[in-house]
Tab-separated table of C-alpha atoms in Angstrom:
chain	number	residue	atom	x	y	z
A	70	ALA	CA	14.294	13.156	10.681
A	71	GLN	CA	14.779	9.425	11.229
A	72	LYS	CA	17.441	7.546	9.255
A	73	VAL	CA	19.138	4.184	9.390
A	74	THR	CA	22.463	3.625	7.651
A	75	GLN	CA	24.008	0.238	6.872
A	76	ALA	CA	27.221	1.101	5.206
A	77	GLN	CA	28.100	-2.446	4.235
A	78	THR	CA	26.213	-3.322	1.102
A	79	GLU	CA	27.604	-6.825	0.724
A	80	ILE	CA	29.832	-9.014	2.870
A	81	SER	CA	31.303	-12.402	2.027
A	82	VAL	CA	32.848	-14.653	4.641
A	83	VAL	CA	33.919	-18.294	4.810
A	84	GLU	CA	31.973	-20.612	7.063
A	85	LYS	CA	32.964	-20.518	10.749
A	86	GLU	CA	34.238	-16.948	10.527
A	87	ASP	CA	32.765	-14.274	12.740
A	88	VAL	CA	31.124	-11.337	11.056
A	89	THR	CA	29.767	-8.000	12.255
A	90	LEU	CA	27.038	-6.082	10.447
A	91	ASP	CA	27.027	-2.367	11.231
A	92	CYS	CA	23.952	-0.230	11.847
A	93	VAL	CA	24.031	3.518	12.564
A	94	TYR	CA	20.833	5.427	13.219
A	95	GLU	CA	19.717	9.007	13.519
A	96	THR	CA	16.797	10.303	15.531
A	97	ARG	CA	16.019	13.280	17.703
A	98	ASP	CA	13.636	11.315	19.876
A	99	THR	CA	14.824	10.144	23.231
A	100	THR	CA	12.560	7.100	23.275
A	101	TYR	CA	12.858	4.793	20.286
A	102	TYR	CA	13.141	1.149	19.306
A	103	LEU	CA	15.616	-0.671	17.190
A	104	PHE	CA	15.179	-3.938	15.349
A	105	TRP	CA	17.103	-6.399	13.227
A	106	TYR	CA	15.485	-8.533	10.573
A	107	LYS	CA	16.788	-11.282	8.391
A	108	GLN	CA	15.497	-11.764	4.770
A	109	PRO	CA	16.477	-15.210	3.408
A	110	PRO	CA	16.048	-15.976	-0.296
A	111	SER	CA	12.451	-17.076	0.290
A	112	GLY	CA	11.541	-13.407	0.773
A	113	GLU	CA	9.901	-12.941	4.148
A	114	LEU	CA	11.685	-10.833	6.686
A	115	VAL	CA	12.228	-12.677	9.941
A	116	PHE	CA	12.352	-10.723	13.248
A	117	LEU	CA	15.609	-11.194	15.180
A	118	ILE	CA	15.618	-8.671	17.973
A	119	ARG	CA	13.860	-5.598	19.415
A	120	ARG	CA	15.675	-3.170	21.727
A	121	ASN	CA	14.447	0.062	23.343
A	122	SER	CA	16.593	3.128	23.800
A	123	PHE	CA	16.768	2.762	27.554
A	124	ASP	CA	18.223	-0.680	27.523
A	125	GLU	CA	21.901	-0.569	26.528
A	126	GLN	CA	22.711	-4.029	27.676
A	127	ASN	CA	24.279	-6.145	25.039
A	128	GLU	CA	22.380	-9.261	24.129
A	129	ILE	CA	23.437	-12.731	23.105
A	130	SER	CA	21.206	-15.372	21.575
A	131	GLY	CA	23.101	-18.479	20.532
A	132	ARG	CA	25.540	-17.437	17.803
A	133	TYR	CA	24.010	-14.002	17.539
A	134	SER	CA	24.937	-10.981	19.595
A	135	TRP	CA	24.034	-7.333	19.462
A	136	ASN	CA	26.065	-4.307	20.673
A	137	PHE	CA	23.916	-1.248	21.319
A	138	GLN	CA	25.895	1.997	21.955
A	139	LYS	CA	23.863	5.202	22.324
A	140	SER	CA	26.977	7.298	22.378
A	141	THR	CA	27.749	6.421	18.765
A	142	SER	CA	24.124	5.753	17.746
A	143	SER	CA	25.047	2.279	16.646
A	144	PHE	CA	23.339	-1.094	17.014
A	145	ASN	CA	25.740	-3.653	15.532
A	146	PHE	CA	25.004	-7.313	14.975
A	147	THR	CA	27.597	-10.099	15.194
A	148	ILE	CA	27.243	-13.599	14.009
A	149	THR	CA	29.804	-15.959	15.588
A	150	ALA	CA	30.992	-19.037	13.739
A	151	SER	CA	28.884	-18.261	10.661
A	152	GLN	CA	27.064	-20.926	8.721
A	153	VAL	CA	25.852	-21.183	5.164
A	154	VAL	CA	22.258	-20.842	6.413
A	155	ASP	CA	23.119	-17.396	7.709
A	156	SER	CA	23.322	-16.200	4.095
A	157	ALA	CA	20.603	-13.519	3.761
A	158	VAL	CA	19.995	-9.832	3.613
A	159	TYR	CA	19.949	-8.294	7.056
A	160	PHE	CA	18.009	-5.106	7.834
A	161	CYS	CA	18.288	-2.769	10.763
A	162	ALA	CA	15.210	-0.716	11.560
A	163	LEU	CA	14.216	2.200	13.831
A	164	ILE	CA	10.935	3.504	15.177
A	165	PRO	CA	10.560	6.342	17.618
A	166	ASN	CA	7.951	5.725	20.246
A	167	ASN	CA	5.700	8.541	19.160
A	168	TYR	CA	6.034	7.990	15.450
A	169	GLY	CA	2.986	5.889	14.937
A	170	GLN	CA	3.856	2.648	13.220
A	171	ASN	CA	6.258	4.044	10.626
A	172	PHE	CA	9.341	1.815	10.888
A	173	VAL	CA	12.326	3.167	9.110
A	174	PHE	CA	14.508	0.528	7.550
A	175	GLY	CA	18.148	0.673	6.550
A	176	PRO	CA	19.107	-0.411	3.051
A	177	GLY	CA	20.198	-3.822	4.182
A	178	THR	CA	23.451	-5.787	4.133
A	179	ARG	CA	23.703	-8.895	1.951
A	180	LEU	CA	25.711	-11.544	3.774
A	181	SER	CA	27.139	-14.503	1.820
A	182	VAL	CA	28.608	-17.325	3.866
A	183	LEU	CA	30.677	-19.598	1.671
A	184	PRO	CA	31.292	-23.277	2.507
B	101	GLU	CA	0.337	-22.485	8.499
B	102	THR	CA	2.527	-19.417	8.373
B	103	GLY	CA	1.569	-16.321	10.392
B	104	VAL	CA	1.233	-14.018	7.422
B	105	THR	CA	0.146	-15.437	4.041
B	106	GLN	CA	0.318	-13.506	0.770
B	107	THR	CA	-1.198	-14.390	-2.620
B	108	PRO	CA	-0.262	-14.536	-5.363
B	109	ARG	CA	3.457	-15.087	-4.889
B	110	HIS	CA	4.137	-13.954	-8.420
B	111	LEU	CA	2.139	-11.710	-10.691
B	112	VAL	CA	2.781	-10.413	-14.219
B	113	MET	CA	0.455	-7.768	-15.519
B	114	GLY	CA	0.179	-5.305	-18.315
B	115	MET	CA	-0.127	-1.582	-17.720
B	116	THR	CA	-3.864	-1.634	-18.419
B	117	ASN	CA	-4.726	-4.561	-16.215
B	118	LYS	CA	-6.473	-4.510	-12.847
B	119	LYS	CA	-5.312	-7.007	-10.240
B	120	SER	CA	-5.217	-7.367	-6.476
B	121	LEU	CA	-2.726	-8.620	-3.933
B	122	LYS	CA	-4.109	-10.382	-0.880
B	123	CYS	CA	-2.690	-10.728	2.616
B	124	GLU	CA	-4.026	-12.676	5.520
B	125	GLN	CA	-2.684	-12.786	9.080
B	126	HIS	CA	-3.384	-15.579	11.557
B	127	LEU	CA	-1.672	-13.954	14.548
B	128	GLY	CA	-4.516	-11.889	15.993
B	129	HIS	CA	-2.562	-8.660	15.424
B	130	ASN	CA	-4.232	-5.256	15.290
B	131	ALA	CA	-2.126	-3.581	12.597
B	132	MET	CA	-1.339	-4.487	9.025
B	133	TYR	CA	1.116	-2.968	6.551
B	134	TRP	CA	2.071	-2.865	2.919
B	135	TYR	CA	5.741	-2.335	2.065
B	136	LYS	CA	7.369	-2.051	-1.310
B	137	GLN	CA	10.867	-3.502	-1.825
B	138	SER	CA	12.650	-2.448	-5.043
B	139	ALA	CA	16.139	-3.434	-6.069
B	140	LYS	CA	18.774	-1.358	-4.349
B	141	LYS	CA	16.280	0.724	-2.384
B	142	PRO	CA	15.295	0.582	1.276
B	143	LEU	CA	11.988	-0.880	2.168
B	144	GLU	CA	9.340	1.715	1.523
B	145	LEU	CA	6.243	1.874	3.754
B	146	MET	CA	3.122	2.309	1.623
B	147	PHE	CA	0.166	1.922	3.960
B	148	VAL	CA	-0.600	1.063	7.566
B	149	TYR	CA	-3.969	-0.014	8.933
B	150	SER	CA	-4.523	-0.072	12.650
B	151	LEU	CA	-7.796	-1.513	13.910
B	152	GLU	CA	-8.981	-1.512	10.271
B	153	GLU	CA	-8.419	2.232	9.863
B	154	ARG	CA	-5.766	3.627	7.600
B	155	VAL	CA	-3.242	5.507	9.725
B	156	GLU	CA	-0.325	5.939	7.311
B	157	ASN	CA	-0.313	6.716	3.625
B	158	ASN	CA	3.122	7.645	2.434
B	159	SER	CA	2.479	9.615	-0.762
B	160	VAL	CA	1.608	6.497	-2.665
B	161	PRO	CA	0.224	7.018	-6.197
B	162	SER	CA	-3.523	6.530	-6.547
B	163	ARG	CA	-2.964	3.579	-8.874
B	164	PHE	CA	-2.421	1.624	-5.596
B	165	SER	CA	-5.523	1.306	-3.550
B	166	PRO	CA	-5.500	-0.540	-0.197
B	167	GLU	CA	-8.452	-2.146	1.477
B	168	CYS	CA	-8.726	-3.632	4.951
B	169	PRO	CA	-12.105	-5.302	5.416
B	170	ASN	CA	-11.206	-6.738	8.828
B	171	SER	CA	-8.219	-7.056	11.109
B	172	SER	CA	-7.079	-10.295	9.451
B	173	HIS	CA	-7.210	-9.320	5.799
B	174	LEU	CA	-5.491	-6.695	3.710
B	175	PHE	CA	-5.679	-6.118	0.007
B	176	LEU	CA	-3.742	-3.956	-2.392
B	177	HIS	CA	-5.709	-3.169	-5.588
B	178	LEU	CA	-3.575	-2.368	-8.619
B	179	HIS	CA	-4.603	-0.571	-11.788
B	180	THR	CA	-2.845	1.134	-14.699
B	181	LEU	CA	0.510	0.420	-13.146
B	182	GLN	CA	3.851	1.516	-14.636
B	183	PRO	CA	6.928	-0.645	-15.241
B	184	GLU	CA	8.724	1.117	-12.377
B	185	ASP	CA	6.094	-0.384	-10.044
B	186	SER	CA	7.702	-3.779	-10.541
B	187	ALA	CA	8.903	-4.832	-7.120
B	188	LEU	CA	8.399	-7.216	-4.224
B	189	TYR	CA	5.316	-6.181	-2.210
B	190	LEU	CA	5.519	-7.289	1.370
B	191	CYS	CA	2.661	-7.480	3.786
B	192	ALA	CA	3.291	-7.376	7.530
B	193	SER	CA	1.339	-7.350	10.765
B	194	SER	CA	2.110	-6.287	14.317
B	195	GLN	CA	0.551	-5.984	17.706
B	196	GLY	CA	1.048	-2.751	19.639
B	197	LEU	CA	2.541	-3.451	23.036
B	198	ALA	CA	2.227	-1.574	26.276
B	199	GLY	CA	5.976	-0.915	26.174
B	200	GLY	CA	6.057	0.346	22.584
B	201	PRO	CA	5.668	-0.906	19.025
B	202	GLY	CA	5.693	-4.604	18.523
B	203	GLU	CA	7.843	-6.296	15.941
B	204	LEU	CA	6.609	-6.762	12.415
B	205	PHE	CA	5.780	-10.227	11.120
B	206	PHE	CA	6.145	-10.412	7.339
B	207	GLY	CA	4.697	-12.519	4.633
B	208	GLU	CA	6.864	-13.976	1.861
B	209	GLY	CA	5.876	-11.219	-0.515
B	210	SER	CA	4.228	-10.935	-3.923
B	211	ARG	CA	6.707	-10.427	-6.753
B	212	LEU	CA	5.038	-8.069	-9.258
B	213	THR	CA	6.221	-7.525	-12.799
B	214	VAL	CA	4.599	-4.834	-14.870
B	215	LEU	CA	5.137	-5.163	-18.646
């Protein structure tokens, strides 16, 4: 069975603080893909990153960075120097390579960045 | 023009009404999806169409009826809904990649309220 857990339901930080959003996944497949999406108040989910199971290099994109660790089945997301515009719900998602197009989403973490 | 457009953005209907949600993608993708997002629940995949054929149908009640007349358009026909069907319905599209599943591009959603 495939499962994605985001244990943090809600997080509040003050602007300029760093914040890490946790994602733990379960799958028996050896080939799979992990994603992070951002859902601002407007509603549409915005793609942030796609990572396959064979690429454990950490990635940095501006203030965003991702730490993928297969040993702990985690794919955590860090925002450095958070800004009010980062306030949103963030979803982690998993899809095994041979699982058609059935993305499995985590429950999401609501991040509030206070001025 | 956004990549994935959904109409209407808001819909209120009675339990005996018949209505439809519309989704259009301008990205040239070959797969389209309907997701349901309810409060405090993970995103639920309802239907997937790939090359205009339905490839996923996750035990969705028959009061929801999808239609995909071409690769750019997707409908969700609604009839005799229940109050518990009130939710945000999100449409998404993706393009399969040689290296695995492509990321989903989402619309802003249709907020449905069933009275």
